[in-house]
XYZ file of N, CA and C in Angstrom:
699
model
N 87.353 125.650 99.301
C 88.045 124.438 98.750
C 88.804 123.704 99.851
N 89.555 124.465 100.682
C 90.296 123.778 101.749
C 89.314 123.074 102.721
N 88.183 123.703 102.945
C 87.240 123.082 103.876
C 86.736 121.765 103.329
N 86.461 121.701 102.000
C 86.021 120.433 101.422
C 87.080 119.364 101.438
N 88.344 119.768 101.269
C 89.432 118.791 101.302
C 89.523 118.119 102.653
N 89.342 118.931 103.734
C 89.393 118.340 105.089
C 88.289 117.365 105.325
N 87.110 117.568 104.686
C 86.005 116.704 104.833
C 86.289 115.347 104.264
N 87.047 115.292 103.139
C 87.320 114.002 102.481
C 88.512 113.267 103.038
N 89.366 113.947 103.780
C 90.590 113.277 104.271
C 90.278 112.054 105.132
N 89.334 112.040 106.085
C 89.082 110.779 106.856
C 88.686 109.625 105.986
N 87.911 109.864 104.924
C 87.514 108.777 104.045
C 88.723 108.211 103.316
N 89.666 109.119 102.905
C 90.854 108.654 102.209
C 91.704 107.777 103.134
N 91.807 108.210 104.393
C 92.618 107.457 105.355
C 92.065 106.080 105.594
N 90.716 105.976 105.719
C 90.067 104.694 105.941
C 90.334 103.738 104.789
N 90.285 104.292 103.551
C 90.493 103.456 102.368
C 91.894 102.898 102.338
N 92.899 103.687 102.830
C 94.261 103.274 102.735
C 94.665 102.306 103.863
N 93.898 102.329 104.955
C 94.238 101.505 106.129
C 93.528 100.152 105.987
N 94.195 99.225 105.292
C 93.550 97.916 104.994
C 94.236 96.815 105.743
N 93.695 95.613 105.606
C 94.261 94.445 106.223
C 95.410 93.867 105.405
N 96.389 93.291 106.038
C 97.518 92.686 105.383
C 97.251 91.245 104.975
N 96.059 90.697 105.290
C 95.705 89.338 104.958
C 95.650 89.188 103.448
N 96.048 88.055 102.961
C 95.915 87.709 101.531
C 94.988 86.557 101.407
N 93.853 86.720 100.815
C 92.878 85.641 100.675
C 93.122 84.884 99.380
N 92.693 83.611 99.335
C 92.875 82.757 98.198
C 91.741 82.968 97.224
N 92.006 83.231 95.971
C 90.983 83.377 94.968
C 90.581 81.970 94.495
N 89.300 81.751 94.235
C 88.799 80.447 93.816
C 88.216 80.545 92.456
N 88.119 79.377 91.797
C 87.530 79.361 90.492
C 86.026 79.441 90.511
N 85.432 80.050 89.518
C 84.000 80.138 89.436
C 83.451 78.896 88.809
N 82.531 78.205 89.480
C 81.989 76.958 89.005
C 81.226 77.087 87.710
N 80.407 78.105 87.581
C 79.605 78.354 86.352
C 79.803 79.784 85.873
N 80.873 80.022 85.108
C 81.115 81.380 84.636
C 79.992 81.844 83.686
N 79.728 83.181 83.638
C 78.656 83.650 82.747
C 79.012 83.406 81.302
N 77.956 83.200 80.528
C 78.140 82.991 79.084
C 78.707 84.231 78.410
N 79.514 83.990 77.373
C 80.078 85.111 76.632
C 79.004 85.842 75.841
N 78.993 87.158 75.881
C 77.992 87.947 75.121
C 78.717 88.681 74.032
N 78.302 88.469 72.742
C 78.925 89.070 71.608
C 78.228 90.430 71.354
N 79.025 91.434 71.197
C 78.498 92.816 70.988
C 79.017 93.390 69.734
N 78.193 94.213 69.080
C 78.582 94.901 67.845
C 79.143 96.261 68.146
N 79.250 96.626 69.429
C 79.750 97.936 69.797
C 81.254 98.011 69.587
N 81.761 99.173 69.223
C 83.172 99.349 68.977
C 83.900 99.287 70.329
N 84.883 98.378 70.490
C 85.590 98.249 71.774
C 86.387 99.486 72.103
N 86.547 99.756 73.375
C 87.378 100.867 73.780
C 88.847 100.510 73.695
N 89.697 101.482 73.706
C 91.093 101.219 73.553
C 91.658 100.449 74.771
N 91.187 100.800 75.948
C 91.670 100.182 77.168
C 90.478 99.708 78.023
N 89.839 98.559 77.672
C 88.659 98.118 78.407
C 89.023 97.778 79.857
N 88.045 98.014 80.759
C 88.267 97.711 82.151
C 88.271 96.202 82.318
N 89.293 95.625 83.097
C 89.284 94.215 83.339
C 88.082 93.788 84.177
N 87.583 92.588 83.964
C 86.415 92.127 84.739
C 86.833 91.975 86.199
N 85.860 92.151 87.115
C 86.182 91.960 88.538
C 86.546 90.524 88.877
N 87.451 90.372 89.828
C 87.808 89.049 90.246
C 86.672 88.365 90.988
N 86.527 87.061 90.867
C 85.448 86.374 91.585
C 85.653 86.486 93.087
N 84.553 86.519 93.853
C 84.643 86.608 95.299
C 85.216 85.314 95.842
N 85.962 85.428 96.924
C 86.544 84.275 97.580
C 85.500 83.612 98.450
N 85.051 82.417 98.147
C 84.014 81.752 98.965
C 84.479 81.475 100.396
N 85.802 81.457 100.581
C 86.246 81.184 101.984
C 86.254 82.454 102.823
N 86.138 83.623 102.193
C 86.068 84.875 102.949
C 84.649 85.138 103.365
N 84.102 84.215 104.168
C 82.676 84.207 104.513
C 82.524 83.411 105.791
N 81.884 83.979 106.785
C 81.721 83.237 108.040
C 80.907 81.942 107.895
N 80.168 81.811 106.826
C 79.374 80.611 106.611
C 80.058 79.644 105.643
N 81.301 79.847 105.377
C 82.075 79.007 104.410
C 82.092 77.571 104.848
N 82.328 76.730 103.838
C 82.358 75.265 104.106
C 83.608 74.890 104.869
N 83.605 73.684 105.389
C 84.696 73.202 106.222
C 86.006 73.132 105.475
N 85.957 72.921 104.134
C 87.212 72.814 103.379
C 88.012 74.090 103.469
N 87.383 75.220 103.809
C 88.119 76.513 103.897
C 89.064 76.518 105.119
N 88.835 75.606 106.094
C 89.708 75.530 107.229
C 91.072 75.018 106.857
N 91.217 74.416 105.680
C 92.456 73.824 105.249
C 93.033 74.572 104.053
N 92.537 75.746 103.705
C 93.015 76.457 102.535
C 94.272 77.237 102.793
N 94.472 77.770 103.985
C 95.610 78.576 104.242
C 96.511 78.008 105.329
N 96.764 76.754 105.202
C 97.676 76.046 106.156
C 99.067 76.634 105.980
N 99.793 76.790 107.095
C 101.219 77.302 106.988
C 102.039 76.353 106.064
N 103.060 76.893 105.475
C 103.877 76.095 104.572
C 104.509 74.937 105.259
N 104.793 75.034 106.529
C 105.426 73.931 107.265
C 104.675 73.654 108.564
N 104.167 72.443 108.699
C 103.520 72.028 109.932
C 104.125 70.722 110.374
N 104.046 70.467 111.645
C 104.596 69.217 112.258
C 103.511 68.474 112.963
N 103.898 67.469 113.736
C 102.888 66.715 114.496
C 102.461 67.410 115.769
N 103.107 68.580 116.052
C 102.761 69.404 117.223
C 102.014 70.658 116.785
N 100.842 70.859 117.373
C 100.040 72.041 117.102
C 100.239 73.012 118.280
N 100.827 74.198 117.956
C 100.997 75.252 118.960
C 99.852 76.215 118.757
N 98.819 76.163 119.582
C 97.618 76.950 119.370
C 97.635 78.347 119.940
N 98.515 78.521 120.910
C 98.496 79.825 121.634
C 99.903 80.408 121.740
N 100.011 81.736 121.758
C 101.338 82.348 121.985
C 101.780 82.128 123.461
N 103.041 82.323 123.689
C 103.548 82.070 125.040
C 102.967 82.995 126.101
N 102.531 84.192 125.654
C 102.004 85.147 126.615
C 100.513 85.074 126.780
N 99.845 84.060 126.177
C 98.428 83.906 126.354
C 98.018 83.576 127.784
N 97.040 84.294 128.273
C 96.586 84.063 129.691
C 95.809 82.752 129.748
N 96.093 81.991 130.807
C 95.345 80.725 131.023
C 96.244 79.569 131.466
N 95.578 78.538 131.956
C 96.305 77.388 132.473
C 96.867 76.527 131.274
N 98.102 76.263 131.193
C 98.719 75.512 130.109
C 98.151 74.105 130.063
N 98.008 73.610 128.833
C 97.433 72.241 128.664
C 98.130 71.581 127.433
N 98.385 70.280 127.605
C 99.033 69.510 126.546
C 98.236 68.190 126.357
N 97.778 67.993 125.140
C 96.990 66.778 124.801
C 97.748 65.998 123.761
N 97.966 64.742 123.906
C 98.585 63.862 122.948
C 97.636 62.755 122.581
N 97.968 62.042 121.495
C 97.139 60.899 121.105
C 97.578 60.342 119.735
N 96.842 59.349 119.299
C 97.120 58.656 118.085
C 95.829 58.587 117.231
N 95.960 58.892 115.958
C 94.841 58.688 115.018
C 94.985 57.344 114.368
N 93.840 56.621 114.306
C 93.816 55.276 113.728
C 92.904 55.261 112.534
N 93.219 54.336 111.608
C 92.362 54.092 110.477
C 91.093 53.399 110.944
N 90.087 53.244 110.088
C 88.774 52.760 110.550
C 88.802 51.410 111.291
N 89.830 50.571 111.083
C 89.857 49.270 111.777
C 90.215 49.453 113.242
N 90.591 50.692 113.652
C 90.883 50.936 115.089
C 92.227 50.416 115.531
N 93.024 49.834 114.652
C 94.324 49.246 115.031
C 95.484 49.854 114.285
N 95.271 50.246 113.073
C 96.400 50.736 112.229
C 96.551 52.222 112.373
N 97.741 52.682 112.835
C 97.991 54.151 112.969
C 97.843 54.823 111.581
N 97.392 56.075 111.613
C 97.051 56.792 110.368
C 98.025 57.987 110.265
N 99.131 57.883 109.545
C 100.006 58.991 109.334
C 99.497 59.967 108.295
N 99.958 61.187 108.370
C 99.630 62.152 107.331
C 98.281 62.806 107.358
N 97.555 62.592 108.481
C 96.260 63.237 108.624
C 96.419 64.654 109.178
N 95.789 65.625 108.570
C 95.900 67.032 109.049
C 94.767 67.297 110.006
N 95.136 67.773 111.192
C 94.105 68.223 112.165
C 94.075 69.715 112.206
N 92.880 70.287 112.169
C 92.688 71.711 112.447
C 91.830 71.832 113.728
N 92.181 72.747 114.586
C 91.500 72.883 115.809
C 91.382 74.411 116.213
N 90.276 74.740 116.906
C 90.132 76.087 117.396
C 89.380 76.057 118.714
N 89.503 77.142 119.546
C 88.919 77.113 120.817
C 88.738 78.545 121.362
N 87.984 78.652 122.439
C 87.830 79.937 123.118
C 89.046 80.196 124.026
N 89.161 81.416 124.466
C 90.229 81.741 125.442
C 89.811 81.356 126.816
N 90.590 81.689 127.818
C 90.299 81.186 129.203
C 89.024 81.782 129.774
N 88.494 82.852 129.153
C 87.268 83.485 129.572
C 86.031 82.984 128.800
N 86.289 82.115 127.792
C 85.205 81.542 126.980
C 84.877 82.336 125.784
N 85.758 83.302 125.393
C 85.477 84.156 124.214
C 86.380 83.750 123.053
N 85.790 83.812 121.863
C 86.529 83.492 120.607
C 87.050 84.843 120.073
N 88.146 85.347 120.636
C 88.699 86.598 120.211
C 89.143 86.539 118.772
N 88.868 87.588 118.035
C 89.198 87.608 116.572
C 90.518 88.344 116.364
N 91.159 87.997 115.297
C 92.433 88.647 114.895
C 92.201 89.387 113.542
N 92.799 90.527 113.403
C 92.648 91.293 112.185
C 93.382 90.675 111.037
N 94.268 89.708 111.266
C 95.060 89.096 110.212
C 94.338 87.870 109.638
N 93.261 87.394 110.274
C 92.522 86.265 109.789
C 91.261 86.755 109.008
N 90.774 85.875 108.171
C 89.602 86.235 107.339
C 88.609 85.069 107.308
N 87.394 85.407 106.923
C 86.366 84.403 106.701
C 86.087 83.517 107.869
N 85.944 82.241 107.579
C 85.580 81.328 108.639
C 86.640 81.184 109.710
N 87.916 81.288 109.321
C 89.003 81.232 110.284
C 88.900 82.398 111.291
N 88.550 83.535 110.781
C 88.399 84.741 111.676
C 87.244 84.503 112.635
N 86.152 83.910 112.202
C 85.036 83.626 113.058
C 85.401 82.636 114.157
N 86.356 81.753 113.894
C 86.792 80.747 114.844
C 87.646 81.380 115.965
N 88.138 82.548 115.726
C 88.956 83.224 116.696
C 90.449 83.018 116.525
N 91.243 83.725 117.302
C 92.682 83.717 117.062
C 93.384 82.546 117.636
N 92.726 81.744 118.490
C 93.326 80.535 119.052
C 92.968 79.334 118.200
N 93.808 79.094 117.186
C 93.566 77.951 116.313
C 94.891 77.508 115.762
N 94.913 76.296 115.129
C 96.135 75.846 114.556
C 95.985 74.530 113.818
N 97.071 74.059 113.230
C 97.091 72.838 112.437
C 98.251 71.942 112.908
N 98.130 70.672 112.661
C 99.235 69.709 112.788
C 98.967 68.519 111.862
N 99.972 67.743 111.655
C 99.814 66.545 110.818
C 100.364 65.366 111.606
N 99.637 64.266 111.610
C 100.081 63.075 112.315
C 101.401 62.536 111.774
N 102.295 62.090 112.672
C 103.595 61.577 112.211
C 103.493 60.154 111.634
N 104.636 59.513 111.445
C 104.641 58.209 110.805
C 103.961 57.161 111.667
N 103.773 57.438 112.965
C 103.074 56.501 113.842
C 101.668 56.968 114.202
N 101.176 57.987 113.437
C 99.819 58.463 113.642
C 99.638 59.395 114.851
N 100.732 59.795 115.419
C 100.647 60.576 116.684
C 100.563 62.076 116.431
N 99.930 62.746 117.389
C 99.773 64.194 117.307
C 99.957 64.749 118.737
N 100.161 66.063 118.809
C 100.287 66.777 120.080
C 99.677 68.171 119.921
N 98.902 68.575 120.914
C 98.338 69.936 120.935
C 98.798 70.657 122.161
N 99.445 71.818 121.979
C 99.911 72.655 123.073
C 98.996 73.914 123.066
N 98.297 74.123 124.191
C 97.310 75.210 124.252
C 97.083 75.640 125.678
N 96.004 76.314 125.954
C 95.572 76.617 127.313
C 94.210 75.896 127.490
N 93.803 75.785 128.741
C 92.519 75.198 129.009
C 91.427 76.228 128.646
N 90.507 75.915 127.738
C 89.524 76.890 127.324
C 88.458 77.099 128.399
N 87.869 78.292 128.373
C 86.780 78.583 129.303
C 85.453 78.275 128.648
N 84.385 78.240 129.485
C 83.051 78.005 128.966
C 82.487 79.318 128.353
N 81.741 79.179 127.274
C 81.172 80.345 126.635
C 80.144 80.986 127.575
N 80.315 82.242 127.928
C 79.386 82.883 128.905
C 77.952 82.851 128.449
N 77.054 82.489 129.373
C 75.655 82.524 129.054
C 75.161 81.282 128.359
N 76.023 80.306 128.150
C 75.627 79.074 127.423
C 75.860 77.895 128.335
N 74.913 76.952 128.327
C 75.046 75.717 129.141
C 75.758 74.648 128.327
N 77.004 74.983 127.893
C 77.812 74.072 127.083
C 79.142 73.898 127.751
N 79.742 72.722 127.681
C 81.044 72.525 128.305
C 82.153 73.267 127.540
N 83.252 73.477 128.180
C 84.450 73.997 127.484
C 84.876 72.975 126.422
N 85.257 73.467 125.255
C 85.467 72.578 124.091
C 86.697 73.003 123.283
N 87.258 72.094 122.597
C 88.180 72.343 121.501
C 87.579 71.680 120.292
N 87.270 72.522 119.291
C 86.602 72.025 118.087
C 87.640 71.532 117.081
N 87.378 70.469 116.385
C 88.409 69.830 115.571
C 87.812 69.273 114.265
N 88.621 69.468 113.212
C 88.276 68.935 111.889
C 89.521 68.164 111.364
N 89.317 67.232 110.467
C 90.467 66.469 109.929
C 90.353 66.427 108.403
N 91.518 66.280 107.836
C 91.604 66.012 106.390
C 92.575 64.874 106.133
N 92.095 63.814 105.533
C 92.897 62.638 105.314
C 93.843 62.796 104.099
N 94.967 62.095 104.141
C 95.944 62.248 103.045
C 95.380 61.708 101.744
N 95.670 62.426 100.665
C 95.159 61.995 99.364
C 93.696 62.206 99.099
N 93.033 62.903 99.984
C 91.601 63.157 99.778
C 91.345 64.682 99.839
N 90.382 65.114 99.047
C 90.028 66.537 99.054
C 88.967 66.828 100.153
N 88.312 65.752 100.604
C 87.221 65.970 101.570
C 87.790 66.172 102.977
N 87.048 66.866 103.780
C 87.409 67.083 105.180
C 86.097 67.061 106.020
N 86.221 66.801 107.316
C 85.002 66.700 108.152
C 85.357 66.962 109.582
N 84.319 67.382 110.336
C 84.480 67.627 111.774
C 84.416 66.258 112.482
N 85.126 66.226 113.612
C 84.982 65.118 114.525
C 84.511 65.631 115.859
N 84.248 64.754 116.813
C 83.772 65.230 118.115
C 84.699 66.213 118.786
N 84.109 67.216 119.426
C 84.917 68.184 120.142
C 85.655 67.464 121.276
N 86.810 68.027 121.614
C 87.505 67.651 122.848
C 86.737 68.290 124.017
N 86.342 67.501 124.968
C 85.752 67.986 126.188
C 86.458 67.294 127.367
N 86.156 67.691 128.579
C 86.990 67.267 129.726
C 86.173 66.609 130.784
N 86.668 65.537 131.301
C 85.902 64.657 132.205
C 85.501 65.343 133.515
N 86.269 66.373 133.954
C 85.941 67.005 135.198
C 85.019 68.170 135.031
N 84.508 68.375 133.822
C 83.507 69.436 133.485
C 82.112 68.880 133.794
N 81.382 69.498 134.717
C 80.055 68.999 135.099
C 79.058 69.059 133.967
N 79.339 69.859 132.968
C 78.409 69.994 131.825
C 78.593 68.844 130.811
N 79.650 68.009 131.000
C 79.824 66.843 130.148
C 79.022 65.673 130.781
N 77.756 65.731 130.525
C 76.806 64.746 131.114
C 76.469 63.651 130.098
N 75.781 62.622 130.582
C 75.340 61.566 129.665
C 74.368 62.167 128.628
N 73.540 63.112 129.041
C 72.625 63.711 128.079
C 73.385 64.454 127.007
N 74.374 65.195 127.410
C 75.177 65.941 126.431
C 75.872 64.973 125.454
N 76.478 63.907 125.948
C 77.212 62.985 125.106
C 76.272 62.289 124.125
N 75.056 61.969 124.543
C 74.090 61.289 123.695
C 73.620 62.205 122.527
N 73.706 63.497 122.749
C 73.302 64.467 121.724
C 74.330 64.669 120.618
N 75.577 64.205 120.895
C 76.640 64.443 119.938
C 76.607 63.350 118.876
N 76.683 63.756 117.581
C 76.531 62.838 116.492
C 77.778 62.669 115.642
N 78.775 63.493 115.873
C 79.960 63.427 115.001
C 80.827 62.246 115.349
N 81.680 61.745 114.403
C 82.548 60.626 114.627
C 83.723 60.976 115.455
N 84.539 59.952 115.795
C 85.780 60.171 116.495
C 85.742 59.808 117.994
N 84.800 58.968 118.397
C 84.684 58.623 119.790
C 83.930 59.679 120.575
N 83.911 59.589 121.908
C 83.080 60.506 122.705
C 83.813 61.833 122.932
N 85.161 61.887 122.636
C 85.848 63.165 122.769
C 86.256 63.540 124.181
N 85.925 62.706 125.183
C 86.170 63.098 126.567
C 87.643 62.786 126.921
N 88.309 63.831 127.429
C 89.725 63.725 127.850
C 89.803 63.850 129.364
N 90.492 62.873 129.975
C 90.729 62.916 131.413
C 92.044 63.691 131.651
N 91.973 64.813 132.338
C 93.123 65.668 132.586
C 93.744 65.447 133.990
N 95.048 65.661 134.041
C 95.738 65.714 135.321
C 96.845 66.720 135.218
N 97.268 67.268 136.363
C 98.367 68.238 136.306
C 99.684 67.524 136.516
N 100.685 67.976 135.715
C 102.049 67.432 135.943
C 102.821 68.281 136.955
N 104.065 67.991 137.135
C 104.861 68.697 138.170
C 105.027 70.188 137.892
N 104.824 70.619 136.634
C 104.968 72.014 136.284
C 103.635 72.776 136.404
N 102.535 72.015 136.684
C 101.232 72.630 136.794
C 100.472 72.601 135.445
N 101.036 72.003 134.445
C 100.376 71.910 133.114
C 99.343 70.772 133.111
N 98.153 71.083 132.592
C 97.161 70.039 132.437
C 97.594 69.122 131.279
N 97.537 67.839 131.511
C 97.900 66.853 130.468
C 96.825 65.838 130.311
N 96.629 65.382 129.087
C 95.629 64.378 128.774
C 95.919 63.660 127.470
N 95.152 62.594 127.184
C 95.373 61.808 126.037
C 94.045 61.519 125.346
N 94.020 61.591 124.069
C 92.840 61.169 123.298
C 93.272 60.475 122.016
N 92.943 59.155 121.892
C 93.156 58.436 120.665
C 91.870 58.502 119.832
N 91.998 58.653 118.556
C 90.865 58.888 117.670
C 90.843 57.875 116.514
N 89.758 57.153 116.353
C 89.562 56.261 115.222
C 88.653 57.010 114.201
N 89.158 57.169 113.014
C 88.353 57.831 111.994
C 87.335 56.867 111.374
N 86.190 57.321 110.951
C 85.135 56.472 110.444
C 85.442 55.945 109.009
N 84.874 54.793 108.721
C 84.969 54.232 107.369
C 84.060 55.018 106.455
N 82.840 55.298 106.869
C 81.892 56.095 106.121
C 81.937 57.540 106.609
N 82.447 58.382 105.754
C 82.667 59.772 106.171
C 81.318 60.510 106.270
N 81.208 61.461 107.262
C 79.985 62.220 107.417
C 79.732 63.173 106.299
């Protein structure tokens, strides 16, 4: 008996060692029809299983990027911890409404990127599509003048891929449930940001190319103004 107990102990430990993440439960679009039964009900029937969270899925829709936004966000997105390895980078800009002149306040930006080696390192505290994006991600909301700021490190190129270093970005406009991706942030000094590459990009938001320069502290700085499209993708 003692021998059998030792065999089961590892399985019990694995079951108890779970993630502290809390995922959001979603409503089922088409619940199953009620089935009437003539069987005598039990005194304590088992509750039905909760529906699966569609955002807890690496193939989840873009709207899931905006499901677990922190309770408080500002116009500054802090994407990396202070001890993250890599060259510091600061990008600022203004979001404009489709006319290209009127600043657009209240737009939420979500962004994610690779680390300085080009890898999308995962965190055990993230789930679903956010986990697939890696631990270097964040949110901000444009201020009353449509301005935003991203504090991060300069991302590396994905090993083995002929793609430029990128920061991937999605937006959600105020008062709208829809969200959509815009052009990735890429950098003018990256040789892989060629005319051919730029012509292949179809997302809105301009060409996404940021010209970087180092300030006196050695931080890379750049600016990107973004005009959102009238017809959403």
